[in-house]
Amino acid sequence: FLTFNSGMAVYRSNGDLGAICFVGFSYLDLVLLLFCLSWYERTPPESPQREHLKMAVWLLTTMLTAAFSYKVAAIMPFPVQVLVWIMASVTILGGFYAFFLHREGTKA
């Protein structure tokens, strides 16, 4: 489904190189993200490889968030552009906090 939709988006781009690059980047990013998530879920919890995969997942989601924010902000008026980038930043920083800084407390 993702491949078909990406192919249709490239076909409809009418040769717009920027649109083709955006679709290609988004497609590759999503495929890598799904691969890394699958690999992360199959990795034993005590494996040091899990931390590397967690970093890869966060980086891939960060790049995807930034790419979509860039596309959305480009068609919005300036005050909304600021809001889009603030929301993207909060999402990225919240993901970083949830993935790497937050530790669940022990229940008494």
mmCIF file of N, CA and C in Angstrom:
data_model
loop_
_atom_site.group_PDB
_atom_site.id
_atom_site.type_symbol
_atom_site.label_atom_id
_atom_site.label_comp_id
_atom_site.label_asym_id
_atom_site.label_seq_id
_atom_site.Cartn_x
_atom_site.Cartn_y
_atom_site.Cartn_z
ATOM 1 N N PHE A 1 0.831 -1.194 0.000
ATOM 2 C CA PHE A 1 0.000 0.000 0.000
ATOM 3 C C PHE A 1 0.875 1.259 0.000
ATOM 4 N N LEU A 2 1.887 1.268 0.851
ATOM 5 C CA LEU A 2 2.793 2.415 0.914
ATOM 6 C C LEU A 2 3.532 2.595 -0.404
ATOM 7 N N THR A 3 4.001 1.503 -0.977
ATOM 8 C CA THR A 3 4.720 1.569 -2.240
ATOM 9 C C THR A 3 3.814 2.072 -3.358
ATOM 10 N N PHE A 4 2.585 1.561 -3.412
ATOM 11 C CA PHE A 4 1.635 1.995 -4.440
ATOM 12 C C PHE A 4 1.344 3.489 -4.309
ATOM 13 N N ASN A 5 1.044 3.933 -3.099
ATOM 14 C CA ASN A 5 0.741 5.354 -2.885
ATOM 15 C C ASN A 5 1.937 6.246 -3.198
ATOM 16 N N SER A 6 3.123 5.798 -2.838
ATOM 17 C CA SER A 6 4.320 6.589 -3.141
ATOM 18 C C SER A 6 4.535 6.659 -4.652
ATOM 19 N N GLY A 7 4.335 5.546 -5.326
ATOM 20 C CA GLY A 7 4.454 5.534 -6.783
ATOM 21 C C GLY A 7 3.450 6.459 -7.443
ATOM 22 N N MET A 8 2.215 6.464 -6.946
ATOM 23 C CA MET A 8 1.190 7.345 -7.493
ATOM 24 C C MET A 8 1.534 8.818 -7.227
ATOM 25 N N ALA A 9 2.094 9.110 -6.066
ATOM 26 C CA ALA A 9 2.487 10.492 -5.758
ATOM 27 C C ALA A 9 3.597 10.958 -6.688
ATOM 28 N N VAL A 10 4.552 10.090 -6.969
ATOM 29 C CA VAL A 10 5.620 10.440 -7.906
ATOM 30 C C VAL A 10 5.045 10.641 -9.297
ATOM 31 N N TYR A 11 4.145 9.756 -9.716
ATOM 32 C CA TYR A 11 3.517 9.876 -11.033
ATOM 33 C C TYR A 11 2.756 11.190 -11.172
ATOM 34 N N ARG A 12 2.027 11.578 -10.129
ATOM 35 C CA ARG A 12 1.222 12.809 -10.165
ATOM 36 C C ARG A 12 2.045 14.081 -9.976
ATOM 37 N N SER A 13 3.300 13.947 -9.640
ATOM 38 C CA SER A 13 4.124 15.129 -9.381
ATOM 39 C C SER A 13 4.462 15.897 -10.647
ATOM 40 N N ASN A 14 4.201 15.323 -11.797
ATOM 41 C CA ASN A 14 4.469 15.981 -13.094
ATOM 42 C C ASN A 14 5.921 16.426 -13.219
ATOM 43 N N GLY A 15 6.832 15.604 -12.730
ATOM 44 C CA GLY A 15 8.251 15.901 -12.874
ATOM 45 C C GLY A 15 8.804 16.922 -11.900
ATOM 46 N N ASP A 16 8.030 17.347 -10.907
ATOM 47 C CA ASP A 16 8.509 18.296 -9.898
ATOM 48 C C ASP A 16 9.554 17.596 -9.034
ATOM 49 N N LEU A 17 10.808 17.962 -9.229
ATOM 50 C CA LEU A 17 11.910 17.290 -8.545
ATOM 51 C C LEU A 17 11.794 17.392 -7.021
ATOM 52 N N GLY A 18 11.356 18.535 -6.513
ATOM 53 C CA GLY A 18 11.195 18.697 -5.064
ATOM 54 C C GLY A 18 10.159 17.747 -4.497
ATOM 55 N N ALA A 19 9.029 17.588 -5.204
ATOM 56 C CA ALA A 19 7.987 16.671 -4.750
ATOM 57 C C ALA A 19 8.458 15.231 -4.825
ATOM 58 N N ILE A 20 9.176 14.887 -5.880
ATOM 59 C CA ILE A 20 9.686 13.519 -6.031
ATOM 60 C C ILE A 20 10.683 13.203 -4.915
ATOM 61 N N CYS A 21 11.565 14.150 -4.621
ATOM 62 C CA CYS A 21 12.542 13.941 -3.532
ATOM 63 C C CYS A 21 11.841 13.787 -2.186
ATOM 64 N N PHE A 22 10.816 14.604 -1.951
ATOM 65 C CA PHE A 22 10.076 14.512 -0.695
ATOM 66 C C PHE A 22 9.397 13.148 -0.559
ATOM 67 N N VAL A 23 8.751 12.693 -1.617
ATOM 68 C CA VAL A 23 8.084 11.384 -1.587
ATOM 69 C C VAL A 23 9.119 10.277 -1.394
ATOM 70 N N GLY A 24 10.221 10.360 -2.131
ATOM 71 C CA GLY A 24 11.268 9.337 -2.000
ATOM 72 C C GLY A 24 11.861 9.308 -0.595
ATOM 73 N N PHE A 25 12.148 10.478 -0.048
ATOM 74 C CA PHE A 25 12.690 10.554 1.308
ATOM 75 C C PHE A 25 11.697 9.983 2.319
ATOM 76 N N SER A 26 10.434 10.394 2.209
ATOM 77 C CA SER A 26 9.414 9.927 3.155
ATOM 78 C C SER A 26 9.238 8.417 3.067
ATOM 79 N N TYR A 27 9.230 7.892 1.846
ATOM 80 C CA TYR A 27 9.088 6.451 1.637
ATOM 81 C C TYR A 27 10.246 5.699 2.280
ATOM 82 N N LEU A 28 11.468 6.122 1.960
ATOM 83 C CA LEU A 28 12.649 5.454 2.509
ATOM 84 C C LEU A 28 12.672 5.549 4.030
ATOM 85 N N ASP A 29 12.342 6.715 4.563
ATOM 86 C CA ASP A 29 12.324 6.913 6.015
ATOM 87 C C ASP A 29 11.314 5.981 6.682
ATOM 88 N N LEU A 30 10.107 5.894 6.119
ATOM 89 C CA LEU A 30 9.079 5.027 6.708
ATOM 90 C C LEU A 30 9.452 3.558 6.637
ATOM 91 N N VAL A 31 10.040 3.136 5.517
ATOM 92 C CA VAL A 31 10.461 1.733 5.392
ATOM 93 C C VAL A 31 11.535 1.423 6.421
ATOM 94 N N LEU A 32 12.520 2.308 6.544
ATOM 95 C CA LEU A 32 13.571 2.103 7.547
ATOM 96 C C LEU A 32 13.009 2.127 8.969
ATOM 97 N N LEU A 33 12.060 3.019 9.221
ATOM 98 C CA LEU A 33 11.445 3.105 10.539
ATOM 99 C C LEU A 33 10.712 1.808 10.881
ATOM 100 N N LEU A 34 9.932 1.292 9.949
ATOM 101 C CA LEU A 34 9.215 0.034 10.202
ATOM 102 C C LEU A 34 10.187 -1.122 10.395
ATOM 103 N N PHE A 35 11.269 -1.137 9.624
ATOM 104 C CA PHE A 35 12.285 -2.176 9.777
ATOM 105 C C PHE A 35 12.940 -2.093 11.160
ATOM 106 N N CYS A 36 13.330 -0.886 11.569
ATOM 107 C CA CYS A 36 13.983 -0.713 12.879
ATOM 108 C C CYS A 36 13.036 -1.056 14.032
ATOM 109 N N LEU A 37 11.773 -0.682 13.910
ATOM 110 C CA LEU A 37 10.802 -1.027 14.957
ATOM 111 C C LEU A 37 10.622 -2.532 15.073
ATOM 112 N N SER A 38 10.549 -3.192 13.928
ATOM 113 C CA SER A 38 10.414 -4.645 13.930
ATOM 114 C C SER A 38 11.643 -5.294 14.563
ATOM 115 N N TRP A 39 12.814 -4.801 14.198
ATOM 116 C CA TRP A 39 14.061 -5.325 14.740
ATOM 117 C C TRP A 39 14.144 -5.058 16.243
ATOM 118 N N TYR A 40 13.728 -3.877 16.670
ATOM 119 C CA TYR A 40 13.724 -3.523 18.091
ATOM 120 C C TYR A 40 12.838 -4.475 18.895
ATOM 121 N N GLU A 41 11.651 -4.772 18.363
ATOM 122 C CA GLU A 41 10.723 -5.653 19.078
ATOM 123 C C GLU A 41 11.243 -7.075 19.188
ATOM 124 N N ARG A 42 12.070 -7.517 18.245
ATOM 125 C CA ARG A 42 12.622 -8.872 18.279
ATOM 126 C C ARG A 42 13.909 -8.972 19.094
ATOM 127 N N THR A 43 14.495 -7.836 19.457
ATOM 128 C CA THR A 43 15.749 -7.837 20.202
ATOM 129 C C THR A 43 15.465 -8.063 21.689
ATOM 130 N N PRO A 44 16.225 -8.944 22.340
ATOM 131 C CA PRO A 44 16.024 -9.178 23.775
ATOM 132 C C PRO A 44 16.198 -7.893 24.589
ATOM 133 N N PRO A 45 15.409 -7.721 25.662
ATOM 134 C CA PRO A 45 15.463 -6.481 26.460
ATOM 135 C C PRO A 45 16.840 -6.162 27.032
ATOM 136 N N GLU A 46 17.647 -7.164 27.332
ATOM 137 C CA GLU A 46 18.949 -6.902 27.947
ATOM 138 C C GLU A 46 20.042 -6.622 26.916
ATOM 139 N N SER A 47 19.729 -6.694 25.643
ATOM 140 C CA SER A 47 20.722 -6.501 24.588
ATOM 141 C C SER A 47 21.122 -5.026 24.463
ATOM 142 N N PRO A 48 22.435 -4.751 24.356
ATOM 143 C CA PRO A 48 22.872 -3.360 24.163
ATOM 144 C C PRO A 48 22.457 -2.817 22.785
ATOM 145 N N GLN A 49 22.134 -3.698 21.871
ATOM 146 C CA GLN A 49 21.701 -3.287 20.536
ATOM 147 C C GLN A 49 20.374 -2.540 20.586
ATOM 148 N N ARG A 50 19.578 -2.797 21.615
ATOM 149 C CA ARG A 50 18.280 -2.114 21.752
ATOM 150 C C ARG A 50 18.440 -0.602 21.853
ATOM 151 N N GLU A 51 19.462 -0.155 22.560
ATOM 152 C CA GLU A 51 19.682 1.291 22.688
ATOM 153 C C GLU A 51 20.033 1.914 21.337
ATOM 154 N N HIS A 52 20.815 1.216 20.538
ATOM 155 C CA HIS A 52 21.155 1.717 19.204
ATOM 156 C C HIS A 52 19.914 1.770 18.310
ATOM 157 N N LEU A 53 19.087 0.755 18.421
ATOM 158 C CA LEU A 53 17.859 0.734 17.626
ATOM 159 C C LEU A 53 16.893 1.824 18.090
ATOM 160 N N LYS A 54 16.844 2.040 19.389
ATOM 161 C CA LYS A 54 15.985 3.104 19.920
ATOM 162 C C LYS A 54 16.435 4.467 19.384
ATOM 163 N N MET A 55 17.740 4.681 19.318
ATOM 164 C CA MET A 55 18.267 5.929 18.767
ATOM 165 C C MET A 55 17.923 6.052 17.283
ATOM 166 N N ALA A 56 18.036 4.958 16.546
ATOM 167 C CA ALA A 56 17.692 4.981 15.120
ATOM 168 C C ALA A 56 16.215 5.306 14.927
ATOM 169 N N VAL A 57 15.351 4.705 15.752
ATOM 170 C CA VAL A 57 13.910 4.975 15.659
ATOM 171 C C VAL A 57 13.633 6.449 15.946
ATOM 172 N N TRP A 58 14.267 6.983 16.974
ATOM 173 C CA TRP A 58 14.045 8.387 17.307
ATOM 174 C C TRP A 58 14.541 9.308 16.187
ATOM 175 N N LEU A 59 15.708 9.013 15.627
ATOM 176 C CA LEU A 59 16.235 9.839 14.539
ATOM 177 C C LEU A 59 15.340 9.779 13.305
ATOM 178 N N LEU A 60 14.858 8.599 12.965
ATOM 179 C CA LEU A 60 13.984 8.458 11.799
ATOM 180 C C LEU A 60 12.662 9.197 12.004
ATOM 181 N N THR A 61 12.095 9.099 13.207
ATOM 182 C CA THR A 61 10.843 9.823 13.459
ATOM 183 C C THR A 61 11.089 11.335 13.485
ATOM 184 N N THR A 62 12.243 11.751 13.989
ATOM 185 C CA THR A 62 12.594 13.169 13.999
ATOM 186 C C THR A 62 12.718 13.710 12.578
ATOM 187 N N MET A 63 13.393 12.965 11.706
ATOM 188 C CA MET A 63 13.541 13.408 10.320
ATOM 189 C C MET A 63 12.195 13.472 9.609
ATOM 190 N N LEU A 64 11.333 12.501 9.875
ATOM 191 C CA LEU A 64 10.010 12.501 9.253
ATOM 192 C C LEU A 64 9.164 13.667 9.758
ATOM 193 N N THR A 65 9.227 13.930 11.055
ATOM 194 C CA THR A 65 8.501 15.064 11.633
ATOM 195 C C THR A 65 8.990 16.382 11.032
ATOM 196 N N ALA A 66 10.299 16.533 10.913
ATOM 197 C CA ALA A 66 10.861 17.760 10.351
ATOM 198 C C ALA A 66 10.469 17.929 8.881
ATOM 199 N N ALA A 67 10.497 16.842 8.123
ATOM 200 C CA ALA A 67 10.150 16.927 6.701
ATOM 201 C C ALA A 67 8.692 17.325 6.509
ATOM 202 N N PHE A 68 7.799 16.696 7.249
ATOM 203 C CA PHE A 68 6.384 17.041 7.115
ATOM 204 C C PHE A 68 6.098 18.438 7.656
ATOM 205 N N SER A 69 6.763 18.834 8.707
ATOM 206 C CA SER A 69 6.581 20.190 9.239
ATOM 207 C C SER A 69 7.038 21.229 8.222
ATOM 208 N N TYR A 70 8.136 20.947 7.562
ATOM 209 C CA TYR A 70 8.638 21.856 6.534
ATOM 210 C C TYR A 70 7.614 22.023 5.412
ATOM 211 N N LYS A 71 7.038 20.903 4.954
ATOM 212 C CA LYS A 71 6.051 20.969 3.871
ATOM 213 C C LYS A 71 4.787 21.699 4.306
ATOM 214 N N VAL A 72 4.334 21.440 5.517
ATOM 215 C CA VAL A 72 3.116 22.095 6.012
ATOM 216 C C VAL A 72 3.363 23.582 6.245
ATOM 217 N N ALA A 73 4.485 23.913 6.877
ATOM 218 C CA ALA A 73 4.778 25.311 7.183
ATOM 219 C C ALA A 73 4.947 26.143 5.916
ATOM 220 N N ALA A 74 5.391 25.529 4.845
ATOM 221 C CA ALA A 74 5.630 26.263 3.602
ATOM 222 C C ALA A 74 4.355 26.854 3.008
ATOM 223 N N ILE A 75 3.205 26.288 3.323
ATOM 224 C CA ILE A 75 1.953 26.789 2.740
ATOM 225 C C ILE A 75 1.101 27.568 3.732
ATOM 226 N N MET A 76 1.643 27.825 4.907
ATOM 227 C CA MET A 76 0.899 28.515 5.955
ATOM 228 C C MET A 76 1.376 29.947 6.124
ATOM 229 N N PRO A 77 0.507 30.821 6.666
ATOM 230 C CA PRO A 77 0.963 32.179 7.006
ATOM 231 C C PRO A 77 1.965 32.116 8.167
ATOM 232 N N PHE A 78 2.753 33.173 8.307
ATOM 233 C CA PHE A 78 3.849 33.160 9.278
ATOM 234 C C PHE A 78 3.446 32.754 10.699
ATOM 235 N N PRO A 79 2.368 33.298 11.293
ATOM 236 C CA PRO A 79 2.042 32.886 12.665
ATOM 237 C C PRO A 79 1.763 31.384 12.782
ATOM 238 N N VAL A 80 1.166 30.815 11.749
ATOM 239 C CA VAL A 80 0.883 29.375 11.771
ATOM 240 C C VAL A 80 2.170 28.584 11.542
ATOM 241 N N GLN A 81 3.085 29.130 10.731
ATOM 242 C CA GLN A 81 4.387 28.486 10.551
ATOM 243 C C GLN A 81 5.102 28.340 11.890
ATOM 244 N N VAL A 82 5.071 29.407 12.675
ATOM 245 C CA VAL A 82 5.704 29.374 13.998
ATOM 246 C C VAL A 82 5.054 28.296 14.857
ATOM 247 N N LEU A 83 3.728 28.224 14.826
ATOM 248 C CA LEU A 83 3.008 27.221 15.594
ATOM 249 C C LEU A 83 3.363 25.802 15.131
ATOM 250 N N VAL A 84 3.458 25.588 13.828
ATOM 251 C CA VAL A 84 3.817 24.269 13.282
ATOM 252 C C VAL A 84 5.188 23.854 13.786
ATOM 253 N N TRP A 85 6.161 24.771 13.742
ATOM 254 C CA TRP A 85 7.511 24.432 14.186
ATOM 255 C C TRP A 85 7.599 24.252 15.707
ATOM 256 N N ILE A 86 6.802 24.986 16.447
ATOM 257 C CA ILE A 86 6.760 24.785 17.906
ATOM 258 C C ILE A 86 6.200 23.391 18.216
ATOM 259 N N MET A 87 5.105 23.040 17.532
ATOM 260 C CA MET A 87 4.504 21.716 17.770
ATOM 261 C C MET A 87 5.472 20.600 17.370
ATOM 262 N N ALA A 88 6.179 20.777 16.257
ATOM 263 C CA ALA A 88 7.159 19.767 15.828
ATOM 264 C C ALA A 88 8.284 19.650 16.848
ATOM 265 N N SER A 89 8.756 20.785 17.347
ATOM 266 C CA SER A 89 9.837 20.770 18.341
ATOM 267 C C SER A 89 9.409 20.093 19.631
ATOM 268 N N VAL A 90 8.203 20.386 20.088
ATOM 269 C CA VAL A 90 7.692 19.754 21.305
ATOM 270 C C VAL A 90 7.564 18.249 21.107
ATOM 271 N N THR A 91 7.098 17.842 19.932
ATOM 272 C CA THR A 91 6.968 16.412 19.635
ATOM 273 C C THR A 91 8.333 15.734 19.638
ATOM 274 N N ILE A 92 9.297 16.346 18.997
ATOM 275 C CA ILE A 92 10.644 15.765 18.923
ATOM 276 C C ILE A 92 11.286 15.694 20.308
ATOM 277 N N LEU A 93 11.205 16.786 21.054
ATOM 278 C CA LEU A 93 11.794 16.795 22.398
ATOM 279 C C LEU A 93 11.048 15.857 23.343
ATOM 280 N N GLY A 94 9.724 15.777 23.195
ATOM 281 C CA GLY A 94 8.952 14.836 24.015
ATOM 282 C C GLY A 94 9.328 13.398 23.722
ATOM 283 N N GLY A 95 9.550 13.090 22.451
ATOM 284 C CA GLY A 95 10.003 11.748 22.084
ATOM 285 C C GLY A 95 11.368 11.439 22.662
ATOM 286 N N PHE A 96 12.272 12.422 22.618
ATOM 287 C CA PHE A 96 13.599 12.227 23.196
ATOM 288 C C PHE A 96 13.496 11.960 24.698
ATOM 289 N N TYR A 97 12.687 12.754 25.370
ATOM 290 C CA TYR A 97 12.502 12.558 26.806
ATOM 291 C C TYR A 97 11.927 11.167 27.094
ATOM 292 N N ALA A 98 10.889 10.780 26.358
ATOM 293 C CA ALA A 98 10.245 9.493 26.603
ATOM 294 C C ALA A 98 11.175 8.322 26.300
ATOM 295 N N PHE A 99 11.984 8.441 25.251
ATOM 296 C CA PHE A 99 12.866 7.342 24.855
ATOM 297 C C PHE A 99 14.110 7.230 25.724
ATOM 298 N N PHE A 100 14.691 8.360 26.107
ATOM 299 C CA PHE A 100 16.029 8.309 26.689
ATOM 300 C C PHE A 100 16.156 8.838 28.118
ATOM 301 N N LEU A 101 15.273 9.701 28.569
ATOM 302 C CA LEU A 101 15.449 10.312 29.884
ATOM 303 C C LEU A 101 14.484 9.789 30.939
ATOM 304 N N HIS A 102 13.259 9.506 30.539
ATOM 305 C CA HIS A 102 12.230 9.078 31.505
ATOM 306 C C HIS A 102 12.489 7.668 31.995
ATOM 307 N N ARG A 103 12.425 7.477 33.278
ATOM 308 C CA ARG A 103 12.559 6.150 33.886
ATOM 309 C C ARG A 103 11.305 5.898 34.698
ATOM 310 N N GLU A 104 10.699 4.748 34.485
ATOM 311 C CA GLU A 104 9.511 4.411 35.266
ATOM 312 C C GLU A 104 9.913 4.133 36.710
ATOM 313 N N GLY A 105 9.125 4.706 37.607
ATOM 314 C CA GLY A 105 9.403 4.503 39.032
ATOM 315 C C GLY A 105 8.961 3.119 39.482
ATOM 316 N N THR A 106 9.539 2.672 40.560
ATOM 317 C CA THR A 106 9.139 1.373 41.103
ATOM 318 C C THR A 106 7.873 1.551 41.911
ATOM 319 N N LYS A 107 7.024 0.576 41.837
ATOM 320 C CA LYS A 107 5.753 0.629 42.591
ATOM 321 C C LYS A 107 5.970 0.034 43.975
ATOM 322 N N ALA A 108 5.437 0.715 44.963
ATOM 323 C CA ALA A 108 5.604 0.264 46.342
ATOM 324 C C ALA A 108 4.524 -0.709 46.732
#
